[in-house]
mmCIF file of C-alpha atoms in Angstrom:
data_model
loop_
_atom_site.group_PDB
_atom_site.id
_atom_site.type_symbol
_atom_site.label_atom_id
_atom_site.label_comp_id
_atom_site.label_asym_id
_atom_site.label_seq_id
_atom_site.Cartn_x
_atom_site.Cartn_y
_atom_site.Cartn_z
ATOM 1 C CA UNK E 1 -0.055 -0.103 0.032
ATOM 2 C CA UNK E 2 0.855 3.646 -0.054
ATOM 3 C CA UNK E 3 3.586 4.561 2.493
ATOM 4 C CA UNK E 4 2.198 6.489 5.479
ATOM 5 C CA UNK E 5 4.477 9.001 7.237
ATOM 6 C CA UNK E 6 2.160 8.769 10.416
ATOM 7 C CA UNK E 7 2.676 5.107 10.550
ATOM 8 C CA UNK E 8 6.462 5.500 10.125
ATOM 9 C CA UNK E 9 6.392 7.948 13.021
ATOM 10 C CA UNK E 10 4.525 5.516 15.173
ATOM 11 C CA UNK E 11 7.112 2.826 14.366
ATOM 12 C CA UNK E 12 9.818 5.184 15.287
ATOM 13 C CA UNK E 13 8.227 5.906 18.559
ATOM 14 C CA UNK E 14 7.721 2.127 19.321
ATOM 15 C CA UNK E 15 11.330 1.616 18.583
ATOM 16 C CA UNK E 16 12.281 4.248 21.084
ATOM 17 C CA UNK E 17 10.118 2.486 23.682
ATOM 18 C CA UNK E 18 11.735 -0.818 22.966
ATOM 19 C CA UNK E 19 15.184 0.769 23.287
ATOM 20 C CA UNK E 20 14.414 2.462 26.591
ATOM 21 C CA UNK E 21 13.162 -0.992 27.973
ATOM 22 C CA UNK E 22 16.466 -2.635 27.003
ATOM 23 C CA UNK E 23 14.949 -4.549 23.956
ATOM 24 C CA UNK E 24 17.496 -3.474 21.445
ATOM 25 C CA UNK E 25 16.871 -6.043 18.847
ATOM 26 C CA UNK E 26 13.203 -5.297 18.663
ATOM 27 C CA UNK E 27 13.946 -1.585 18.678
ATOM 28 C CA UNK E 28 16.272 -1.937 15.738
ATOM 29 C CA UNK E 29 13.711 -3.722 13.596
ATOM 30 C CA UNK E 30 11.263 -0.853 14.308
ATOM 31 C CA UNK E 31 13.862 1.708 13.452
ATOM 32 C CA UNK E 32 14.675 -0.012 10.257
ATOM 33 C CA UNK E 33 10.972 -0.373 9.284
ATOM 34 C CA UNK E 34 10.387 3.254 9.970
ATOM 35 C CA UNK E 35 13.322 4.400 7.943
ATOM 36 C CA UNK E 36 12.297 2.180 4.983
ATOM 37 C CA UNK E 37 8.864 3.591 5.058
ATOM 38 C CA UNK E 38 9.980 7.265 5.348
ATOM 39 C CA UNK E 39 12.096 6.642 2.316
ATOM 40 C CA UNK E 40 9.048 5.810 0.125
ATOM 41 C CA UNK E 41 6.960 8.689 1.283
ATOM 42 C CA UNK E 42 6.856 11.375 -1.555
ATOM 43 C CA UNK E 43 8.761 14.525 -0.542
ATOM 44 C CA UNK E 44 9.902 13.033 2.742
ATOM 45 C CA UNK E 45 13.541 12.523 2.095
ATOM 46 C CA UNK E 46 14.887 15.755 3.397
ATOM 47 C CA UNK E 47 12.436 16.729 6.110
ATOM 48 C CA UNK E 48 11.502 13.287 7.357
ATOM 49 C CA UNK E 49 14.133 10.755 6.452
ATOM 50 C CA UNK E 50 17.108 13.058 7.150
ATOM 51 C CA UNK E 51 16.183 14.037 10.795
ATOM 52 C CA UNK E 52 15.042 10.412 11.410
ATOM 53 C CA UNK E 53 18.263 9.080 10.379
ATOM 54 C CA UNK E 54 20.023 11.505 12.659
ATOM 55 C CA UNK E 55 17.721 10.780 15.587
ATOM 56 C CA UNK E 56 18.107 7.031 15.348
ATOM 57 C CA UNK E 57 21.928 7.382 14.984
ATOM 58 C CA UNK E 58 22.011 9.515 18.117
ATOM 59 C CA UNK E 59 20.009 6.869 19.968
ATOM 60 C CA UNK E 60 22.606 4.270 18.867
ATOM 61 C CA UNK E 61 25.506 6.491 19.835
ATOM 62 C CA UNK E 62 24.179 7.251 23.321
ATOM 63 C CA UNK E 63 23.790 3.409 23.724
ATOM 64 C CA UNK E 64 27.306 2.746 22.722
ATOM 65 C CA UNK E 65 26.395 1.113 19.441
ATOM 66 C CA UNK E 66 28.484 3.264 17.084
ATOM 67 C CA UNK E 67 28.631 0.336 14.574
ATOM 68 C CA UNK E 68 24.847 0.866 14.008
ATOM 69 C CA UNK E 69 25.138 4.726 14.000
ATOM 70 C CA UNK E 70 27.848 5.215 11.456
ATOM 71 C CA UNK E 71 25.936 3.930 8.466
ATOM 72 C CA UNK E 72 22.916 6.014 9.249
ATOM 73 C CA UNK E 73 25.081 9.127 9.791
ATOM 74 C CA UNK E 74 26.668 8.545 6.292
ATOM 75 C CA UNK E 75 23.292 8.237 4.654
ATOM 76 C CA UNK E 76 22.103 11.475 6.356
ATOM 77 C CA UNK E 77 25.366 13.343 5.381
ATOM 78 C CA UNK E 78 24.875 12.180 1.665
ATOM 79 C CA UNK E 79 21.178 13.160 1.741
ATOM 80 C CA UNK E 80 21.801 16.748 2.950
ATOM 81 C CA UNK E 81 24.996 17.298 0.910
ATOM 82 C CA UNK E 82 23.263 16.413 -2.298
ATOM 83 C CA UNK E 83 20.136 18.498 -1.649
ATOM 84 C CA UNK E 84 22.430 21.452 -0.547
ATOM 85 C CA UNK E 85 24.383 21.121 -3.917
ATOM 86 C CA UNK E 86 21.230 20.941 -5.977
ATOM 87 C CA UNK E 87 19.548 24.076 -4.341
ATOM 88 C CA UNK E 88 22.857 25.904 -4.677
ATOM 89 C CA UNK E 89 22.745 25.465 -8.432
ATOM 90 C CA UNK E 90 19.060 26.254 -8.949
ATOM 91 C CA UNK E 91 17.940 28.560 -6.332
ATOM 92 C CA UNK E 92 20.628 30.186 -4.315
ATOM 93 C CA UNK E 93 18.221 32.500 -2.476
ATOM 94 C CA UNK E 94 16.047 29.675 -1.257
ATOM 95 C CA UNK E 95 15.511 30.324 2.520
ATOM 96 C CA UNK E 96 15.536 26.346 3.052
ATOM 97 C CA UNK E 97 19.098 26.266 2.032
ATOM 98 C CA UNK E 98 20.584 27.579 5.315
ATOM 99 C CA UNK E 99 18.235 25.420 7.209
ATOM 100 C CA UNK E 100 19.518 22.401 5.373
ATOM 101 C CA UNK E 101 22.991 23.606 6.212
ATOM 102 C CA UNK E 102 22.028 23.811 9.808
ATOM 103 C CA UNK E 103 20.894 20.167 9.801
ATOM 104 C CA UNK E 104 24.139 19.109 8.173
ATOM 105 C CA UNK E 105 26.202 21.029 10.737
ATOM 106 C CA UNK E 106 24.328 19.322 13.599
ATOM 107 C CA UNK E 107 25.340 15.995 12.134
ATOM 108 C CA UNK E 108 28.845 17.171 11.599
ATOM 109 C CA UNK E 109 29.177 18.430 15.256
ATOM 110 C CA UNK E 110 27.641 15.210 16.522
ATOM 111 C CA UNK E 111 30.334 13.126 14.567
ATOM 112 C CA UNK E 112 33.143 15.473 15.611
ATOM 113 C CA UNK E 113 33.715 16.698 12.076
ATOM 114 C CA UNK E 114 34.634 20.326 13.319
ATOM 115 C CA UNK E 115 36.289 21.445 10.107
ATOM 116 C CA UNK E 116 33.132 20.457 8.078
ATOM 117 C CA UNK E 117 30.852 22.107 10.652
ATOM 118 C CA UNK E 118 32.859 25.319 10.411
ATOM 119 C CA UNK E 119 32.720 25.347 6.644
ATOM 120 C CA UNK E 120 29.003 24.554 6.487
ATOM 121 C CA UNK E 121 27.945 27.139 9.031
ATOM 122 C CA UNK E 122 30.174 29.808 7.581
ATOM 123 C CA UNK E 123 28.520 29.291 4.122
ATOM 124 C CA UNK E 124 25.001 29.367 5.682
ATOM 125 C CA UNK E 125 25.886 32.655 7.567
ATOM 126 C CA UNK E 126 27.148 34.221 4.408
ATOM 127 C CA UNK E 127 24.000 33.256 2.494
ATOM 128 C CA UNK E 128 21.826 34.789 5.105
ATOM 129 C CA UNK E 129 23.901 37.984 5.113
ATOM 130 C CA UNK E 130 23.949 38.097 1.322
ATOM 131 C CA UNK E 131 20.104 38.043 1.187
ATOM 132 C CA UNK E 132 19.702 40.392 4.141
ATOM 133 C CA UNK E 133 18.229 37.805 6.434
ATOM 134 C CA UNK E 134 18.928 37.604 10.256
ATOM 135 C CA UNK E 135 20.741 34.248 10.650
ATOM 136 C CA UNK E 136 19.791 31.881 13.288
ATOM 137 C CA UNK E 137 23.089 29.945 12.754
ATOM 138 C CA UNK E 138 25.438 32.721 14.185
ATOM 139 C CA UNK E 139 25.569 31.171 17.729
ATOM 140 C CA UNK E 140 26.098 27.723 16.249
ATOM 141 C CA UNK E 141 29.108 28.795 14.385
ATOM 142 C CA UNK E 142 30.218 30.617 17.586
ATOM 143 C CA UNK E 143 30.006 27.256 19.412
ATOM 144 C CA UNK E 144 32.078 25.622 16.602
ATOM 145 C CA UNK E 145 34.653 28.273 16.786
ATOM 146 C CA UNK E 146 34.964 27.860 20.593
ATOM 147 C CA UNK E 147 35.405 24.098 20.261
ATOM 148 C CA UNK E 148 38.056 24.745 17.721
ATOM 149 C CA UNK E 149 40.037 26.897 20.287
ATOM 150 C CA UNK E 150 39.177 30.251 18.593
ATOM 151 C CA UNK E 151 37.534 32.105 21.499
ATOM 152 C CA UNK E 152 37.941 35.717 20.154
ATOM 153 C CA UNK E 153 36.209 34.704 16.806
ATOM 154 C CA UNK E 154 33.518 32.919 18.805
ATOM 155 C CA UNK E 155 32.994 35.990 21.056
ATOM 156 C CA UNK E 156 32.586 38.360 18.042
ATOM 157 C CA UNK E 157 30.001 36.009 16.449
ATOM 158 C CA UNK E 158 28.128 35.680 19.786
ATOM 159 C CA UNK E 159 28.028 39.364 20.281
ATOM 160 C CA UNK E 160 26.402 39.693 16.734
ATOM 161 C CA UNK E 161 23.947 37.011 17.530
ATOM 162 C CA UNK E 162 22.937 38.574 20.755
ATOM 163 C CA UNK E 163 22.517 42.039 19.112
ATOM 164 C CA UNK E 164 20.355 40.502 16.341
ATOM 165 C CA UNK E 165 18.188 38.660 18.722
ATOM 166 C CA UNK E 166 17.672 41.773 20.974
ATOM 167 C CA UNK E 167 16.577 43.659 17.853
ATOM 168 C CA UNK E 168 13.885 41.132 16.863
ATOM 169 C CA UNK E 169 12.746 40.069 20.310
ATOM 170 C CA UNK E 170 13.579 42.995 22.601
ATOM 171 C CA UNK E 171 15.244 40.291 24.860
ATOM 172 C CA UNK E 172 18.755 41.039 25.929
ATOM 173 C CA UNK E 173 21.565 38.639 27.072
ATOM 174 C CA UNK E 174 19.799 35.431 25.841
ATOM 175 C CA UNK E 175 23.355 33.866 25.519
ATOM 176 C CA UNK E 176 24.621 34.430 28.975
ATOM 177 C CA UNK E 177 25.643 30.770 29.538
ATOM 178 C CA UNK E 178 27.674 30.831 26.255
ATOM 179 C CA UNK E 179 29.231 34.310 27.124
ATOM 180 C CA UNK E 180 30.324 32.819 30.433
ATOM 181 C CA UNK E 181 32.074 29.966 28.818
ATOM 182 C CA UNK E 182 33.937 32.253 26.422
ATOM 183 C CA UNK E 183 34.845 34.793 29.014
ATOM 184 C CA UNK E 184 36.291 31.802 31.027
ATOM 185 C CA UNK E 185 38.248 30.624 28.088
ATOM 186 C CA UNK E 186 39.752 34.141 27.654
ATOM 187 C CA UNK E 187 40.635 34.248 31.446
ATOM 188 C CA UNK E 188 38.178 37.138 32.137
ATOM 189 C CA UNK E 189 36.635 35.466 35.277
ATOM 190 C CA UNK E 190 35.064 38.692 36.467
ATOM 191 C CA UNK E 191 32.939 39.053 33.349
ATOM 192 C CA UNK E 192 32.266 35.292 33.331
ATOM 193 C CA UNK E 193 31.033 35.693 36.919
ATOM 194 C CA UNK E 194 28.425 38.313 35.882
ATOM 195 C CA UNK E 195 27.243 36.230 32.972
ATOM 196 C CA UNK E 196 26.861 33.109 35.145
ATOM 197 C CA UNK E 197 24.807 35.072 37.822
ATOM 198 C CA UNK E 198 22.646 36.334 35.069
ATOM 199 C CA UNK E 199 22.188 32.694 33.654
ATOM 200 C CA UNK E 200 21.310 31.468 37.181
ATOM 201 C CA UNK E 201 18.736 34.034 37.527
ATOM 202 C CA UNK E 202 17.254 33.055 34.277
ATOM 203 C CA UNK E 203 17.240 29.315 35.281
ATOM 204 C CA UNK E 204 15.579 30.208 38.662
ATOM 205 C CA UNK E 205 12.694 31.878 36.810
ATOM 206 C CA UNK E 206 12.315 29.228 34.279
ATOM 207 C CA UNK E 207 12.878 25.978 36.089
ATOM 208 C CA UNK E 208 13.318 26.809 39.762
ATOM 209 C CA UNK E 209 16.245 26.469 42.186
ATOM 210 C CA UNK E 210 15.757 22.856 42.895
ATOM 211 C CA UNK E 211 16.154 21.875 39.238
ATOM 212 C CA UNK E 212 19.203 19.779 38.076
ATOM 213 C CA UNK E 213 20.157 22.558 35.588
ATOM 214 C CA UNK E 214 20.315 25.090 38.361
ATOM 215 C CA UNK E 215 22.598 22.623 40.307
ATOM 216 C CA UNK E 216 24.871 22.410 37.239
ATOM 217 C CA UNK E 217 24.854 26.225 37.048
ATOM 218 C CA UNK E 218 25.998 26.448 40.652
ATOM 219 C CA UNK E 219 28.778 24.104 39.990
ATOM 220 C CA UNK E 220 29.989 26.144 37.046
ATOM 221 C CA UNK E 221 29.825 29.274 39.298
ATOM 222 C CA UNK E 222 31.839 27.476 42.041
ATOM 223 C CA UNK E 223 34.552 26.553 39.557
ATOM 224 C CA UNK E 224 34.653 30.157 38.356
ATOM 225 C CA UNK E 225 35.001 31.347 41.946
ATOM 226 C CA UNK E 226 38.065 29.259 42.300
ATOM 227 C CA UNK E 227 39.584 30.424 39.025
ATOM 228 C CA UNK E 228 39.131 34.156 39.945
ATOM 229 C CA UNK E 229 40.718 33.427 43.473
ATOM 230 C CA UNK E 230 37.527 33.586 45.596
ATOM 231 C CA UNK E 231 37.801 30.147 46.995
ATOM 232 C CA UNK E 232 35.665 30.709 50.148
ATOM 233 C CA UNK E 233 32.792 31.692 47.835
ATOM 234 C CA UNK E 234 33.066 28.369 46.006
ATOM 235 C CA UNK E 235 32.334 25.917 48.801
ATOM 236 C CA UNK E 236 28.609 26.654 49.645
ATOM 237 C CA UNK E 237 27.850 26.812 45.917
ATOM 238 C CA UNK E 238 29.747 23.551 45.352
ATOM 239 C CA UNK E 239 27.804 21.853 48.218
ATOM 240 C CA UNK E 240 24.308 22.986 47.074
ATOM 241 C CA UNK E 241 25.167 21.989 43.413
ATOM 242 C CA UNK E 242 26.380 18.578 44.475
ATOM 243 C CA UNK E 243 23.288 17.997 46.596
ATOM 244 C CA UNK E 244 21.006 18.822 43.727
ATOM 245 C CA UNK E 245 23.035 16.478 41.500
ATOM 246 C CA UNK E 246 22.597 13.768 44.041
ATOM 247 C CA UNK E 247 18.784 14.235 43.929
ATOM 248 C CA UNK E 248 18.830 14.205 40.133
ATOM 249 C CA UNK E 249 20.902 10.947 40.196
ATOM 250 C CA UNK E 250 18.500 9.229 42.647
ATOM 251 C CA UNK E 251 15.496 10.085 40.403
ATOM 252 C CA UNK E 252 17.414 8.885 37.347
ATOM 253 C CA UNK E 253 18.269 5.485 38.980
ATOM 254 C CA UNK E 254 14.672 5.071 40.258
ATOM 255 C CA UNK E 255 12.886 5.808 36.868
ATOM 256 C CA UNK E 256 15.543 5.569 34.056
ATOM 257 C CA UNK E 257 16.748 2.674 32.086
ATOM 258 C CA UNK E 258 20.328 1.191 32.203
ATOM 259 C CA UNK E 259 21.330 3.364 29.297
ATOM 260 C CA UNK E 260 20.018 6.460 31.111
ATOM 261 C CA UNK E 261 22.087 5.373 34.179
ATOM 262 C CA UNK E 262 25.271 5.152 32.028
ATOM 263 C CA UNK E 263 24.533 8.415 30.226
ATOM 264 C CA UNK E 264 24.141 10.173 33.638
ATOM 265 C CA UNK E 265 27.494 8.914 34.893
ATOM 266 C CA UNK E 266 29.232 9.650 31.624
ATOM 267 C CA UNK E 267 27.740 13.288 31.599
ATOM 268 C CA UNK E 268 28.320 14.039 35.181
ATOM 269 C CA UNK E 269 31.576 12.292 36.100
ATOM 270 C CA UNK E 270 33.342 15.603 36.367
ATOM 271 C CA UNK E 271 31.418 16.323 39.544
ATOM 272 C CA UNK E 272 33.270 14.100 41.771
ATOM 273 C CA UNK E 273 36.602 15.304 40.309
ATOM 274 C CA UNK E 274 35.561 18.876 41.048
ATOM 275 C CA UNK E 275 34.801 18.047 44.678
ATOM 276 C CA UNK E 276 38.002 16.247 45.345
ATOM 277 C CA UNK E 277 40.234 18.803 43.501
ATOM 278 C CA UNK E 278 38.602 21.657 45.450
ATOM 279 C CA UNK E 279 39.525 20.101 48.717
ATOM 280 C CA UNK E 280 43.090 18.845 47.680
ATOM 281 C CA UNK E 281 44.194 21.932 45.597
ATOM 282 C CA UNK E 282 42.314 24.852 47.029
ATOM 283 C CA UNK E 283 41.036 24.119 50.611
ATOM 284 C CA UNK E 284 43.419 21.416 52.045
ATOM 285 C CA UNK E 285 43.053 22.662 55.731
ATOM 286 C CA UNK E 286 39.195 22.948 55.423
ATOM 287 C CA UNK E 287 37.379 20.210 57.398
ATOM 288 C CA UNK E 288 34.090 21.028 55.670
ATOM 289 C CA UNK E 289 35.756 20.739 52.252
ATOM 290 C CA UNK E 290 37.189 17.360 53.232
ATOM 291 C CA UNK E 291 33.809 16.213 54.424
ATOM 292 C CA UNK E 292 32.214 17.251 51.117
ATOM 293 C CA UNK E 293 34.697 15.519 49.051
ATOM 294 C CA UNK E 294 34.430 12.349 51.126
ATOM 295 C CA UNK E 295 30.742 12.405 51.144
ATOM 296 C CA UNK E 296 30.540 12.853 47.416
ATOM 297 C CA UNK E 297 33.104 10.035 46.868
ATOM 298 C CA UNK E 298 31.097 7.505 49.050
ATOM 299 C CA UNK E 299 27.706 8.457 47.560
ATOM 300 C CA UNK E 300 28.943 7.965 44.006
ATOM 301 C CA UNK E 301 30.705 4.731 44.776
ATOM 302 C CA UNK E 302 27.516 3.468 46.497
ATOM 303 C CA UNK E 303 25.444 4.504 43.434
ATOM 304 C CA UNK E 304 27.683 2.656 41.088
ATOM 305 C CA UNK E 305 27.456 -0.510 43.203
ATOM 306 C CA UNK E 306 23.642 -0.069 43.152
ATOM 307 C CA UNK E 307 23.610 0.157 39.433
ATOM 308 C CA UNK E 308 25.836 -2.875 38.963
ATOM 309 C CA UNK E 309 23.710 -4.914 41.272
ATOM 310 C CA UNK E 310 20.517 -3.891 39.453
ATOM 311 C CA UNK E 311 22.104 -4.737 36.144
ATOM 312 C CA UNK E 312 23.142 -8.204 37.386
ATOM 313 C CA UNK E 313 19.652 -8.761 38.739
ATOM 314 C CA UNK E 314 18.192 -7.826 35.305
ATOM 315 C CA UNK E 315 20.501 -10.261 33.598
ATOM 316 C CA UNK E 316 19.894 -13.036 36.095
ATOM 317 C CA UNK E 317 15.992 -12.674 35.635
ATOM 318 C CA UNK E 318 16.465 -13.521 31.938
ATOM 319 C CA UNK E 319 18.542 -16.609 32.489
ATOM 320 C CA UNK E 320 17.405 -20.292 32.624
ATOM 321 C CA UNK E 321 17.676 -22.131 36.095
ATOM 322 C CA UNK E 322 20.814 -23.888 34.748
ATOM 323 C CA UNK E 323 22.385 -20.691 33.698
ATOM 324 C CA UNK E 324 21.536 -19.069 36.958
ATOM 325 C CA UNK E 325 23.375 -21.841 38.707
ATOM 326 C CA UNK E 326 26.478 -21.301 36.508
ATOM 327 C CA UNK E 327 26.289 -17.445 37.479
ATOM 328 C CA UNK E 328 26.128 -18.525 41.148
ATOM 329 C CA UNK E 329 29.222 -20.874 40.735
ATOM 330 C CA UNK E 330 31.024 -18.055 38.927
ATOM 331 C CA UNK E 331 30.397 -15.591 41.728
ATOM 332 C CA UNK E 332 31.501 -18.137 44.327
ATOM 333 C CA UNK E 333 34.696 -18.889 42.450
ATOM 334 C CA UNK E 334 35.407 -15.107 42.173
ATOM 335 C CA UNK E 335 34.769 -14.751 46.021
ATOM 336 C CA UNK E 336 37.258 -17.636 46.728
ATOM 337 C CA UNK E 337 39.824 -16.112 44.405
ATOM 338 C CA UNK E 338 39.653 -12.841 46.189
ATOM 339 C CA UNK E 339 39.973 -14.500 49.577
ATOM 340 C CA UNK E 340 43.154 -16.290 48.331
ATOM 341 C CA UNK E 341 44.628 -13.034 47.061
ATOM 342 C CA UNK E 342 44.078 -11.417 50.490
ATOM 343 C CA UNK E 343 45.552 -14.491 52.215
ATOM 344 C CA UNK E 344 48.611 -14.338 49.898
ATOM 345 C CA UNK E 345 49.104 -10.639 50.581
ATOM 346 C CA UNK E 346 48.921 -11.263 54.437
ATOM 347 C CA UNK E 347 51.582 -13.960 54.262
#
């Protein structure tokens, strides 16, 4: 029958549900069916197939399945590149051209093709300027420049983006978080402080002072305190930020999947390093800083053990009785080996 974009979207959603419930084989089948169906929908190649390829590839990447992600990323890159080349030849002033370039840049950034992302965003920006359009891609190019280690170029672009946004919306300082990063890169910690305080004020209004994002903002502010030499100001912010992170981790472990758990630790592993380095490098005589570092260390180790135990329980529940017995024997053998190691060390 005629391919249906709505059905393809439903298959894609079903695949995401299977993936989140650790049924990767079923998820992959749903993703493949959705992509095949999108590819047959008239006119869906660019605005349905392309984003879907990227979305599924990101799911695979986040799940440590890069071997599944790479072919999809390649297909999406070819799709966008071909359409950009076609439009460049036939209709250079087409307003969709910079949009497609933005899609391509997101893909390039996700796959660490910084040079390609820089080239794509620069071309998109030049097109918008040529035809007198305000460009939404200016902050994107600023991000790329920053990652490339070009903070001055990034700052100039971000200042332009901020001015353009203020003209059209009347809202100033929409990019305070990015400004803070750039001023920090340039060693201007005083201006970074002001931008971070503005960013935290915005977060407090939008999401409240108990949100995980607010906690991350506090950690950034604490790190900037240390860098600008205000070590005493850092500790209460560090403590509050870590407490909010602990609440976020607890909620993630209760309701998230195993891939969510791994992603959380991968994304927030720096927090333990921050607590320990603060105590060792900046407040070695502070008993409260030592307690904060030790508490964070013990909490995180306990959480990792909880995740490992939950993963083992999940695996065990899927095994046959015979395989469960083998697993028990393996655990017993490992325990005996550890005892022998300890006895050997003692002697």
